[in-house]
mmCIF file of C-alpha atoms in Angstrom:
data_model
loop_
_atom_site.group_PDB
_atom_site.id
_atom_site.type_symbol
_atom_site.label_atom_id
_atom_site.label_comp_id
_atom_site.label_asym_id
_atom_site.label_seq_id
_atom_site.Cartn_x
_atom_site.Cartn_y
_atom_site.Cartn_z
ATOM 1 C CA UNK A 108 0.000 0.000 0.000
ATOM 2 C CA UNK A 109 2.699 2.345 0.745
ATOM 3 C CA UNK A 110 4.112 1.960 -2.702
ATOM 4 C CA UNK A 111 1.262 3.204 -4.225
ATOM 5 C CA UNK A 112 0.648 6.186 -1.857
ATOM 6 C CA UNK A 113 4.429 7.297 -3.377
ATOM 7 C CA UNK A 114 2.705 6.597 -6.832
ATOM 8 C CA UNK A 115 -0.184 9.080 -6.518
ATOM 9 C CA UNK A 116 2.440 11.684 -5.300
ATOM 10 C CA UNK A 117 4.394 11.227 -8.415
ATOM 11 C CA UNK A 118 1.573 11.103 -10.880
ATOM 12 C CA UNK A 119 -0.090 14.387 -8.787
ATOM 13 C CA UNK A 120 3.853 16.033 -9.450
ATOM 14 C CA UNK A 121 3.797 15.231 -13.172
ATOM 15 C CA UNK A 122 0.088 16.295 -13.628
ATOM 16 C CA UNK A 123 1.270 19.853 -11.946
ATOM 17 C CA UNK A 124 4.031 19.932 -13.607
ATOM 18 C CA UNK A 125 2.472 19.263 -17.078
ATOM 19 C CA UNK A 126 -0.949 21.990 -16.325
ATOM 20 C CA UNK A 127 2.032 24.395 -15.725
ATOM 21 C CA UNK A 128 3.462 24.625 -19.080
ATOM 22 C CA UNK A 129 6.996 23.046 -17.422
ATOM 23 C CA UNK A 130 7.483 19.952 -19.657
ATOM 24 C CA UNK A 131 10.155 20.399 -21.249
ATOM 25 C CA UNK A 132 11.886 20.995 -18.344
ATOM 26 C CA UNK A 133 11.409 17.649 -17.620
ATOM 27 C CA UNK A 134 11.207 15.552 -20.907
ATOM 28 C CA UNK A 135 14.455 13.647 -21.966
ATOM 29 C CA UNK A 136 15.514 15.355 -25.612
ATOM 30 C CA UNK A 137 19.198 15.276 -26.958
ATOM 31 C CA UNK A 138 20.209 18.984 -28.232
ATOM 32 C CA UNK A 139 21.090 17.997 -32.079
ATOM 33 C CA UNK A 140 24.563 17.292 -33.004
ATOM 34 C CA UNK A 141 26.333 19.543 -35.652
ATOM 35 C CA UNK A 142 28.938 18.222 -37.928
ATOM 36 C CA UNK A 143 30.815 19.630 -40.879
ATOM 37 C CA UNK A 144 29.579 18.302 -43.884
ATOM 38 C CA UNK A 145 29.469 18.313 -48.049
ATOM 39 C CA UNK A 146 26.865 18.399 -50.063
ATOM 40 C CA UNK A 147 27.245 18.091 -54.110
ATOM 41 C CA UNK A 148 23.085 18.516 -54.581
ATOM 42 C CA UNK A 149 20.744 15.585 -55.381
ATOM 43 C CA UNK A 150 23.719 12.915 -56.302
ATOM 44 C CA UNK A 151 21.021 10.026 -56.985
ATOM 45 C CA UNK A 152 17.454 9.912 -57.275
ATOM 46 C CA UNK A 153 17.498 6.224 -57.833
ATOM 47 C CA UNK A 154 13.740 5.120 -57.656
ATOM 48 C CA UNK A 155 12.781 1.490 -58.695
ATOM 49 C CA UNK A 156 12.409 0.345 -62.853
ATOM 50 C CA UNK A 157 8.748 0.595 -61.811
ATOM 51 C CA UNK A 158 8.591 4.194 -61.574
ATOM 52 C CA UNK A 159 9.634 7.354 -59.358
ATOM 53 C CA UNK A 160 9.597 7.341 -55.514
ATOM 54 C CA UNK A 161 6.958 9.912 -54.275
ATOM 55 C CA UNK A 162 8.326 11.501 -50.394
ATOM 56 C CA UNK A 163 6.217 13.429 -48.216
ATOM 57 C CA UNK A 164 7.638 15.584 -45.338
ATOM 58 C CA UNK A 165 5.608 17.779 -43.164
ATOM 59 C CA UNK A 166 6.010 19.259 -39.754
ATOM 60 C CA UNK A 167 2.515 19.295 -37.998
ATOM 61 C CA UNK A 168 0.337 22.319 -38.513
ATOM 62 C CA UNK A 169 2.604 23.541 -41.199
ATOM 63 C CA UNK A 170 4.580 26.264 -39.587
ATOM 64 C CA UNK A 171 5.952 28.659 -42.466
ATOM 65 C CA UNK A 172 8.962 29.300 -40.052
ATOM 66 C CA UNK A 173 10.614 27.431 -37.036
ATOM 67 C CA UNK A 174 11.027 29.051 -33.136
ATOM 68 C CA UNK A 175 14.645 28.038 -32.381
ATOM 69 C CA UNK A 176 14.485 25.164 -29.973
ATOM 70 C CA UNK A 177 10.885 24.182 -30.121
ATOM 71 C CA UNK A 178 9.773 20.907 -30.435
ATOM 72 C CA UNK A 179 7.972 19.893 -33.773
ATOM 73 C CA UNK A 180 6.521 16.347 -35.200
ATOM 74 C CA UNK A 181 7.299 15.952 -38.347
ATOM 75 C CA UNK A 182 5.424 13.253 -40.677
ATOM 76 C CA UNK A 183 6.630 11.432 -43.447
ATOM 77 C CA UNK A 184 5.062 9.582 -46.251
ATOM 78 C CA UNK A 185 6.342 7.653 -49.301
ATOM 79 C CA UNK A 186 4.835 6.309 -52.417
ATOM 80 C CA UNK A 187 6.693 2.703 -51.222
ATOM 81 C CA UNK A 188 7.247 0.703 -48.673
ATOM 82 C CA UNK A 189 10.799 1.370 -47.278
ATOM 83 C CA UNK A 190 13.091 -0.180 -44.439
ATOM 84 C CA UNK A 191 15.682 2.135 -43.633
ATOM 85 C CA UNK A 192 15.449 6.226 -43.679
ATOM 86 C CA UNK A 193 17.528 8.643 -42.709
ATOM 87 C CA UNK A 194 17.081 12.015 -42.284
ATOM 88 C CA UNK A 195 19.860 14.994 -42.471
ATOM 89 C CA UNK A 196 19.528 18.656 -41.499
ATOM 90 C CA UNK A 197 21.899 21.127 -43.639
ATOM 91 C CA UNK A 198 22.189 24.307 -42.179
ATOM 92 C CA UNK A 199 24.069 26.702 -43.803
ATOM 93 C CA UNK A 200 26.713 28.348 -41.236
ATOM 94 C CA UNK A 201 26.423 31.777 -39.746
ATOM 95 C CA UNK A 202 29.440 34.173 -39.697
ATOM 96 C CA UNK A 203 29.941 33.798 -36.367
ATOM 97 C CA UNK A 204 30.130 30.086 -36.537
ATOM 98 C CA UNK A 205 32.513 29.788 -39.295
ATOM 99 C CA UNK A 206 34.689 32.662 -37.213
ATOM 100 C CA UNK A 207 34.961 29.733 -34.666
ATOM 101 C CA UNK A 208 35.514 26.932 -37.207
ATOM 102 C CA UNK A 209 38.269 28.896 -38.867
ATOM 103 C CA UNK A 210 39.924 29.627 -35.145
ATOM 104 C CA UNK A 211 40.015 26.065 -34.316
ATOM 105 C CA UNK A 212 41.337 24.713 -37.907
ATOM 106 C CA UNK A 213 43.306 27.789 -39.371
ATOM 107 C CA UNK A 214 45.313 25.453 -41.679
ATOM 108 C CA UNK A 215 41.997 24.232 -43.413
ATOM 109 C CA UNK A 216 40.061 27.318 -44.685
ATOM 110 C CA UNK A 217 38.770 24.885 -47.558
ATOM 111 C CA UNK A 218 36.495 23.353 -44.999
ATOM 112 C CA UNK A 219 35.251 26.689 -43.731
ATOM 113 C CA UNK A 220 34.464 27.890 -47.352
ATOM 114 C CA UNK A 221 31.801 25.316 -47.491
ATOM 115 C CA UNK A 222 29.560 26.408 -44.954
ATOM 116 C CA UNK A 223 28.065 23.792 -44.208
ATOM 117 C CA UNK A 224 26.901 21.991 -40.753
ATOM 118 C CA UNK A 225 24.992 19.018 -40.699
ATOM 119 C CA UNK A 226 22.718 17.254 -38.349
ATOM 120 C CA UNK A 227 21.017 13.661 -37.986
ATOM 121 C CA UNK A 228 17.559 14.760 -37.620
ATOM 122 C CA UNK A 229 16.372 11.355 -38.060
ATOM 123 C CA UNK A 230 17.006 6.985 -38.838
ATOM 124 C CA UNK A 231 15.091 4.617 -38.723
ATOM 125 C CA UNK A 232 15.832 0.781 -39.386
ATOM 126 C CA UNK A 233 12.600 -1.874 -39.438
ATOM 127 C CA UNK A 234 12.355 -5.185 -39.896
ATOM 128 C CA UNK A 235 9.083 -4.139 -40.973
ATOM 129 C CA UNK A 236 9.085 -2.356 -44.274
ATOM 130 C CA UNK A 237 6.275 0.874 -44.111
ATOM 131 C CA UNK A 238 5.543 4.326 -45.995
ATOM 132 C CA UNK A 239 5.026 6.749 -43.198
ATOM 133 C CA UNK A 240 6.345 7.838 -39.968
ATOM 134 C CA UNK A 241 6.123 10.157 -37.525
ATOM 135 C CA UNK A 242 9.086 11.496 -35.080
ATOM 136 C CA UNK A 243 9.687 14.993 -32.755
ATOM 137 C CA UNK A 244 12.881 16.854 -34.066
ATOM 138 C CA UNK A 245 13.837 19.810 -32.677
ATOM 139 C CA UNK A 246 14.485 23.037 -33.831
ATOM 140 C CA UNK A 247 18.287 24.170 -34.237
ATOM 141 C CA UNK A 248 19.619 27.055 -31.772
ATOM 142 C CA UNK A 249 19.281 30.695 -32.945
ATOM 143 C CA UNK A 250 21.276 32.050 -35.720
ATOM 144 C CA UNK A 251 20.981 29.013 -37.525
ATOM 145 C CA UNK A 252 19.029 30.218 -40.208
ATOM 146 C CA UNK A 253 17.432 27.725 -42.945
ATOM 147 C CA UNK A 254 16.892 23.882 -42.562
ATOM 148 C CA UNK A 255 17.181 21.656 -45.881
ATOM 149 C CA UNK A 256 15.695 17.900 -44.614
ATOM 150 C CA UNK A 257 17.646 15.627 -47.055
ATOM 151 C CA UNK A 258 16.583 11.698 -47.084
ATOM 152 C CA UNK A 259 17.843 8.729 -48.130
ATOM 153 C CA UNK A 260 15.901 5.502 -48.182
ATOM 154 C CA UNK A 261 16.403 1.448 -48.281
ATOM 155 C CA UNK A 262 14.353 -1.436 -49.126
ATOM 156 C CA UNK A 263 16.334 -4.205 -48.501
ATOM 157 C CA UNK A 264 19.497 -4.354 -50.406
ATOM 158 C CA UNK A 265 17.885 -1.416 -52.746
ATOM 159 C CA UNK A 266 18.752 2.496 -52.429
ATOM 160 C CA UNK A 267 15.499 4.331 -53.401
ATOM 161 C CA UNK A 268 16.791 7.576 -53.085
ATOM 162 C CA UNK A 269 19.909 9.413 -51.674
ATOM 163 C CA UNK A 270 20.195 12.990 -50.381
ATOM 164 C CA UNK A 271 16.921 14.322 -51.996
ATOM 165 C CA UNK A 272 15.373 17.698 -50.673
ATOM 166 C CA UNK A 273 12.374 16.768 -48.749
ATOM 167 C CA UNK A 274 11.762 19.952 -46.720
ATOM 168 C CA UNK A 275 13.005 23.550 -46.282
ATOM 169 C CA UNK A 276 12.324 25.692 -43.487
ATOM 170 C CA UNK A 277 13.862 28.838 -41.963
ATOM 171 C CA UNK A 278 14.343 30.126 -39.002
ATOM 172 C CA UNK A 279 11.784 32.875 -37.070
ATOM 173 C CA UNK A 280 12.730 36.220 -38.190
#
């Protein structure tokens, strides 16, 4: 009995917590992690001999902008079944970013002249092949700027597409 006495406190202390806007506080999220990247445009849009691969992505409601670090749910639907997905963010670097790219790797200003940082938004792997998913992602920090979502997609053995433009948002302001 005393066990469930602690319980009721701890479901009364989330309900609070959760009728006073305080969630996130509390919610487990991992802040995204940036990388430097390339990116040469849409390499391969592979498809089957059937036909083209159709890709859906939408962030729910449709926001024409993002609030940096708010949490969105993003859906995703595909004209096949699929098995594997993965999802990149490509931000395109602020000054003041590449200032402290260049400071940390003066003898590579190639790298820096890309401006690019890149982000796992999202992979999935599945036994289970599907066409749609749903996930939270959320938002870059501010100064980031614009988002380009790039997928790639498995069945199988099979590469339906690699590095297409799904989705591009921008940042609030």
């Amino acid at each position: 009995m005393d066990n469930f006495v602690h319980l009721q406190k701890a479901v009364a202390v989330v309900i609070l917590v959760v009728m006073r806007g305080e969630v996130s506080a509390y919610m487990p999220h991992l802040s995204p992690f940036f990388f430097l990247c390339n990116y040469h445009g849409n390499v391969q849009d592979l498809g089957f001999d059937s036909g083209e691969v159709a890709i859906s992505v939408s962030l729910v409601g449709n926001p024409e902008v993002y609030v940096p670090g708010q949490f969105y749910e993003v859906s995703l639907m595909s004209s096949m079944n699929f098995d594997g997905l993965l999802l990149t963010g490509l931000y395109t670097m602020s000054t003041k970013a590449q200032s402290q790219v260049a400071a940390q790797l003066p003898q590579s200003p190639a790298v820096v002249g890309q401006n690019l940082l890149c982000s796992v938004v999202h992979s999935h792997v599945s036994p289970y092949p599907q066409h749609q998913l749903s996930f939270v992602w959320m938002a870059p920090p501010e100064g980031t700027g614009c988002v380009k979502f790039l997928a790639t997609a498995t069945l199988g053995q099979r590469l339906l597409f690699k590095d297409t433009t799904v989705l591009q948002i921008c940042e609030e302001g």
